[in-house]
Amino acid sequence: MTTTYGTIPSSPPPKLEYITRAKQRVKAGLGTRRPWKTMLDLRSLAIPDGGISEAISRVRVNMAYFRMNYAMVMLLILFLSLLWHPISLIVFLLLMAAWLFLYFLRDQPLVLLGRLVDDRLVLIFMAVLTVALLLLTDATLNILVAVVVGVVVVVVHAAFRMTGDLLFEEEEAAVAGLVPNSGAARS
């Protein structure tokens, strides 16, 4: 009769395996966002020299580059505004599950009715759905103020964040409309 006392199992027990997979998926999903250190680098903040046109250009580039980070900032501001409205907070937490499933933690592109859905479209749909459903609760003023504050914070950051140090991949830059799509020219 052999004993297995003192041996270490080679794989986690079945119940822990689900937790391990969930942790890996969260890390992989949130890994698509840009590093907060890059986004919040104080050395990269400066008043646009070229006036309004440069500020608009910076906003466009930064919005494309830090899209997921900006979505998280907006959702955090919205969450903080709902802390004293329990019904709205419950609705928000349910919507956060949808955000996690449809936007933050997806590891494959979203396909709906056999068509590939762009991340920007998912972001816009989820933002509109979140605000619309929250407006059905009795926290309308809080929600509208939070959305305005969030938009101001994001646009001000995007306008003052210099874009010279951002590293776009060729595909990302083409999708963001920052350079012509060179893949189409090669075909």
mmCIF file of C-alpha atoms in Angstrom:
data_model
loop_
_atom_site.group_PDB
_atom_site.id
_atom_site.type_symbol
_atom_site.label_atom_id
_atom_site.label_comp_id
_atom_site.label_asym_id
_atom_site.label_seq_id
_atom_site.Cartn_x
_atom_site.Cartn_y
_atom_site.Cartn_z
ATOM 1 C CA MET A 1 0.000 0.000 0.000
ATOM 2 C CA THR A 2 1.466 3.365 -1.039
ATOM 3 C CA THR A 3 0.818 6.614 0.709
ATOM 4 C CA THR A 4 0.830 10.097 -0.728
ATOM 5 C CA TYR A 5 1.417 12.000 2.488
ATOM 6 C CA GLY A 6 3.548 15.056 2.006
ATOM 7 C CA THR A 7 3.190 15.179 -1.777
ATOM 8 C CA ILE A 8 2.154 18.358 -3.486
ATOM 9 C CA PRO A 9 -0.699 17.981 -5.977
ATOM 10 C CA SER A 10 0.306 18.928 -9.528
ATOM 11 C CA SER A 11 -2.903 20.843 -10.297
ATOM 12 C CA PRO A 12 -5.248 22.855 -8.098
ATOM 13 C CA PRO A 13 -8.427 21.194 -6.874
ATOM 14 C CA PRO A 14 -11.386 21.653 -9.262
ATOM 15 C CA LYS A 15 -13.018 24.461 -7.260
ATOM 16 C CA LEU A 16 -9.769 26.451 -7.082
ATOM 17 C CA GLU A 17 -9.187 25.945 -10.797
ATOM 18 C CA TYR A 18 -12.163 28.215 -11.593
ATOM 19 C CA ILE A 19 -10.764 30.924 -9.339
ATOM 20 C CA THR A 20 -7.327 30.598 -10.948
ATOM 21 C CA ARG A 21 -8.830 30.865 -14.451
ATOM 22 C CA ALA A 22 -10.901 33.885 -13.387
ATOM 23 C CA LYS A 23 -7.800 35.635 -12.013
ATOM 24 C CA GLN A 24 -5.898 34.977 -15.253
ATOM 25 C CA ARG A 25 -8.799 36.302 -17.316
ATOM 26 C CA VAL A 26 -9.022 39.476 -15.218
ATOM 27 C CA LYS A 27 -5.268 40.062 -15.615
ATOM 28 C CA ALA A 28 -5.422 39.404 -19.360
ATOM 29 C CA GLY A 29 -8.528 41.535 -19.878
ATOM 30 C CA LEU A 30 -7.326 44.498 -17.872
ATOM 31 C CA GLY A 31 -3.938 44.099 -19.476
ATOM 32 C CA THR A 32 -5.326 45.700 -22.637
ATOM 33 C CA ARG A 33 -5.651 49.016 -20.862
ATOM 34 C CA ARG A 34 -2.662 51.332 -20.908
ATOM 35 C CA PRO A 35 -0.428 51.571 -17.827
ATOM 36 C CA TRP A 36 -1.679 54.169 -15.338
ATOM 37 C CA LYS A 37 1.925 55.267 -14.829
ATOM 38 C CA THR A 38 2.098 56.281 -18.505
ATOM 39 C CA MET A 39 -1.267 58.008 -18.386
ATOM 40 C CA LEU A 40 -0.542 59.963 -15.204
ATOM 41 C CA ASP A 41 3.089 60.892 -15.930
ATOM 42 C CA LEU A 42 3.336 64.525 -14.803
ATOM 43 C CA ARG A 43 6.255 65.166 -17.167
ATOM 44 C CA SER A 44 3.903 64.507 -20.088
ATOM 45 C CA LEU A 45 1.509 67.294 -19.134
ATOM 46 C CA ALA A 46 1.866 70.648 -20.881
ATOM 47 C CA ILE A 47 -0.268 73.427 -22.259
ATOM 48 C CA PRO A 48 -0.794 72.904 -26.013
ATOM 49 C CA ASP A 49 1.506 75.317 -27.916
ATOM 50 C CA GLY A 50 -0.571 75.231 -31.097
ATOM 51 C CA GLY A 51 -3.737 76.477 -29.420
ATOM 52 C CA ILE A 52 -7.127 74.890 -29.973
ATOM 53 C CA SER A 53 -6.102 72.840 -33.015
ATOM 54 C CA GLU A 54 -3.290 71.134 -31.099
ATOM 55 C CA ALA A 55 -5.561 70.572 -28.090
ATOM 56 C CA ILE A 56 -8.157 68.894 -30.316
ATOM 57 C CA SER A 57 -5.459 66.767 -31.909
ATOM 58 C CA ARG A 58 -4.174 65.717 -28.480
ATOM 59 C CA VAL A 59 -7.701 64.878 -27.310
ATOM 60 C CA ARG A 60 -8.251 62.732 -30.396
ATOM 61 C CA VAL A 61 -4.985 60.824 -29.997
ATOM 62 C CA ASN A 62 -5.247 60.405 -26.224
ATOM 63 C CA MET A 63 -8.885 59.292 -26.429
ATOM 64 C CA ALA A 64 -7.883 56.567 -28.868
ATOM 65 C CA TYR A 65 -4.836 55.539 -26.857
ATOM 66 C CA PHE A 66 -6.261 55.654 -23.315
ATOM 67 C CA ARG A 67 -9.841 54.656 -24.208
ATOM 68 C CA MET A 68 -10.145 51.893 -21.607
ATOM 69 C CA ASN A 69 -8.470 53.975 -18.887
ATOM 70 C CA TYR A 70 -10.806 56.886 -19.565
ATOM 71 C CA ALA A 71 -13.807 54.538 -19.405
ATOM 72 C CA MET A 72 -12.592 53.354 -15.984
ATOM 73 C CA VAL A 73 -12.194 56.956 -14.790
ATOM 74 C CA MET A 74 -15.720 57.829 -15.935
ATOM 75 C CA LEU A 75 -17.186 54.734 -14.257
ATOM 76 C CA LEU A 76 -15.312 55.479 -11.012
ATOM 77 C CA ILE A 77 -16.668 59.041 -10.936
ATOM 78 C CA LEU A 78 -20.167 57.740 -11.656
ATOM 79 C CA PHE A 79 -19.820 55.099 -8.922
ATOM 80 C CA LEU A 80 -18.706 57.687 -6.361
ATOM 81 C CA SER A 81 -21.708 59.877 -7.198
ATOM 82 C CA LEU A 82 -24.090 56.987 -6.477
ATOM 83 C CA LEU A 83 -22.804 55.994 -3.039
ATOM 84 C CA TRP A 84 -25.790 57.586 -1.268
ATOM 85 C CA HIS A 85 -28.407 56.182 -3.687
ATOM 86 C CA PRO A 86 -28.770 52.453 -2.949
ATOM 87 C CA ILE A 87 -31.159 51.610 -5.806
ATOM 88 C CA SER A 88 -28.965 53.402 -8.341
ATOM 89 C CA LEU A 89 -25.911 51.708 -6.882
ATOM 90 C CA ILE A 90 -27.504 48.271 -7.312
ATOM 91 C CA VAL A 91 -28.370 49.079 -10.932
ATOM 92 C CA PHE A 92 -24.821 50.361 -11.453
ATOM 93 C CA LEU A 93 -23.270 47.190 -10.007
ATOM 94 C CA LEU A 94 -25.410 45.048 -12.324
ATOM 95 C CA LEU A 95 -24.307 47.200 -15.239
ATOM 96 C CA MET A 96 -20.679 46.807 -14.136
ATOM 97 C CA ALA A 97 -21.076 43.056 -14.635
ATOM 98 C CA ALA A 98 -22.131 43.790 -18.218
ATOM 99 C CA TRP A 99 -19.186 46.207 -18.613
ATOM 100 C CA LEU A 100 -16.779 43.538 -17.402
ATOM 101 C CA PHE A 101 -18.244 40.863 -19.645
ATOM 102 C CA LEU A 102 -18.709 42.973 -22.800
ATOM 103 C CA TYR A 103 -15.832 45.458 -22.633
ATOM 104 C CA PHE A 104 -13.112 45.076 -20.003
ATOM 105 C CA LEU A 105 -12.523 41.324 -19.796
ATOM 106 C CA ARG A 106 -13.189 40.126 -23.328
ATOM 107 C CA ASP A 107 -10.242 38.215 -24.739
ATOM 108 C CA GLN A 108 -11.804 37.755 -28.188
ATOM 109 C CA PRO A 109 -13.535 40.240 -30.486
ATOM 110 C CA LEU A 110 -17.288 40.558 -29.999
ATOM 111 C CA VAL A 111 -19.274 38.964 -32.822
ATOM 112 C CA LEU A 112 -22.993 39.731 -33.120
ATOM 113 C CA LEU A 113 -25.141 38.138 -35.826
ATOM 114 C CA GLY A 114 -22.008 37.007 -37.630
ATOM 115 C CA ARG A 115 -20.517 40.522 -37.718
ATOM 116 C CA LEU A 116 -17.469 41.782 -35.844
ATOM 117 C CA VAL A 117 -18.390 44.606 -33.437
ATOM 118 C CA ASP A 118 -15.800 47.371 -32.967
ATOM 119 C CA ASP A 119 -14.650 48.132 -29.399
ATOM 120 C CA ARG A 120 -15.590 51.794 -29.830
ATOM 121 C CA LEU A 121 -19.168 50.794 -30.658
ATOM 122 C CA VAL A 122 -19.313 48.553 -27.559
ATOM 123 C CA LEU A 123 -17.957 51.435 -25.458
ATOM 124 C CA ILE A 124 -20.536 53.897 -26.796
ATOM 125 C CA PHE A 125 -23.406 51.407 -26.424
ATOM 126 C CA MET A 126 -22.452 50.513 -22.851
ATOM 127 C CA ALA A 127 -22.019 54.189 -21.877
ATOM 128 C CA VAL A 128 -25.426 55.155 -23.279
ATOM 129 C CA LEU A 129 -27.076 52.097 -21.712
ATOM 130 C CA THR A 130 -25.480 52.821 -18.328
ATOM 131 C CA VAL A 131 -26.567 56.459 -18.260
ATOM 132 C CA ALA A 132 -30.055 55.664 -19.612
ATOM 133 C CA LEU A 133 -30.760 52.935 -17.055
ATOM 134 C CA LEU A 134 -29.358 55.004 -14.209
ATOM 135 C CA LEU A 135 -31.544 57.959 -15.217
ATOM 136 C CA LEU A 136 -34.566 55.714 -14.603
ATOM 137 C CA THR A 137 -33.604 55.688 -10.925
ATOM 138 C CA ASP A 138 -34.107 58.740 -8.705
ATOM 139 C CA ALA A 139 -30.542 60.031 -8.869
ATOM 140 C CA THR A 140 -30.839 62.071 -12.049
ATOM 141 C CA LEU A 141 -28.993 65.151 -10.821
ATOM 142 C CA ASN A 142 -26.138 63.099 -9.346
ATOM 143 C CA ILE A 143 -25.771 61.123 -12.573
ATOM 144 C CA LEU A 144 -25.783 64.168 -14.831
ATOM 145 C CA VAL A 145 -23.275 66.010 -12.624
ATOM 146 C CA ALA A 146 -21.038 62.916 -12.494
ATOM 147 C CA VAL A 147 -21.130 62.545 -16.280
ATOM 148 C CA VAL A 148 -20.284 66.226 -16.785
ATOM 149 C CA VAL A 149 -17.456 66.060 -14.207
ATOM 150 C CA GLY A 150 -16.144 62.858 -15.804
ATOM 151 C CA VAL A 151 -16.200 64.334 -19.307
ATOM 152 C CA VAL A 152 -14.427 67.490 -18.100
ATOM 153 C CA VAL A 153 -11.745 65.451 -16.281
ATOM 154 C CA VAL A 154 -11.149 63.213 -19.321
ATOM 155 C CA VAL A 155 -11.101 66.036 -21.896
ATOM 156 C CA VAL A 156 -8.839 68.253 -19.774
ATOM 157 C CA HIS A 157 -6.412 65.381 -19.228
ATOM 158 C CA ALA A 158 -6.508 64.452 -22.920
ATOM 159 C CA ALA A 159 -5.896 68.062 -23.978
ATOM 160 C CA PHE A 160 -2.934 68.573 -21.649
ATOM 161 C CA ARG A 161 -1.342 65.101 -22.052
ATOM 162 C CA MET A 162 1.377 65.322 -24.729
ATOM 163 C CA THR A 163 1.229 62.566 -27.333
ATOM 164 C CA GLY A 164 4.827 62.346 -28.529
ATOM 165 C CA ASP A 165 5.764 59.507 -26.170
ATOM 166 C CA LEU A 166 2.778 57.270 -26.934
ATOM 167 C CA LEU A 167 3.622 54.076 -28.768
ATOM 168 C CA PHE A 168 0.857 53.087 -31.159
ATOM 169 C CA GLU A 169 0.970 49.795 -32.958
ATOM 170 C CA GLU A 170 0.408 50.217 -36.707
ATOM 171 C CA GLU A 171 -3.060 48.615 -36.583
ATOM 172 C CA GLU A 172 -4.165 50.755 -33.617
ATOM 173 C CA ALA A 173 -3.031 53.932 -35.330
ATOM 174 C CA ALA A 174 -4.927 53.013 -38.488
ATOM 175 C CA VAL A 175 -8.074 52.200 -36.493
ATOM 176 C CA ALA A 176 -7.781 55.493 -34.605
ATOM 177 C CA GLY A 177 -7.450 57.295 -37.952
ATOM 178 C CA LEU A 178 -4.021 58.672 -37.093
ATOM 179 C CA VAL A 179 -2.238 57.220 -40.115
ATOM 180 C CA PRO A 180 -3.531 55.820 -43.399
ATOM 181 C CA ASN A 181 -4.202 52.088 -43.329
ATOM 182 C CA SER A 182 -1.094 50.664 -44.953
ATOM 183 C CA GLY A 183 -2.549 47.128 -44.845
ATOM 184 C CA ALA A 184 -5.128 48.079 -47.466
ATOM 185 C CA ALA A 185 -2.424 49.417 -49.764
ATOM 186 C CA ARG A 186 -0.505 46.147 -49.620
ATOM 187 C CA SER A 187 -3.495 44.004 -50.628
#
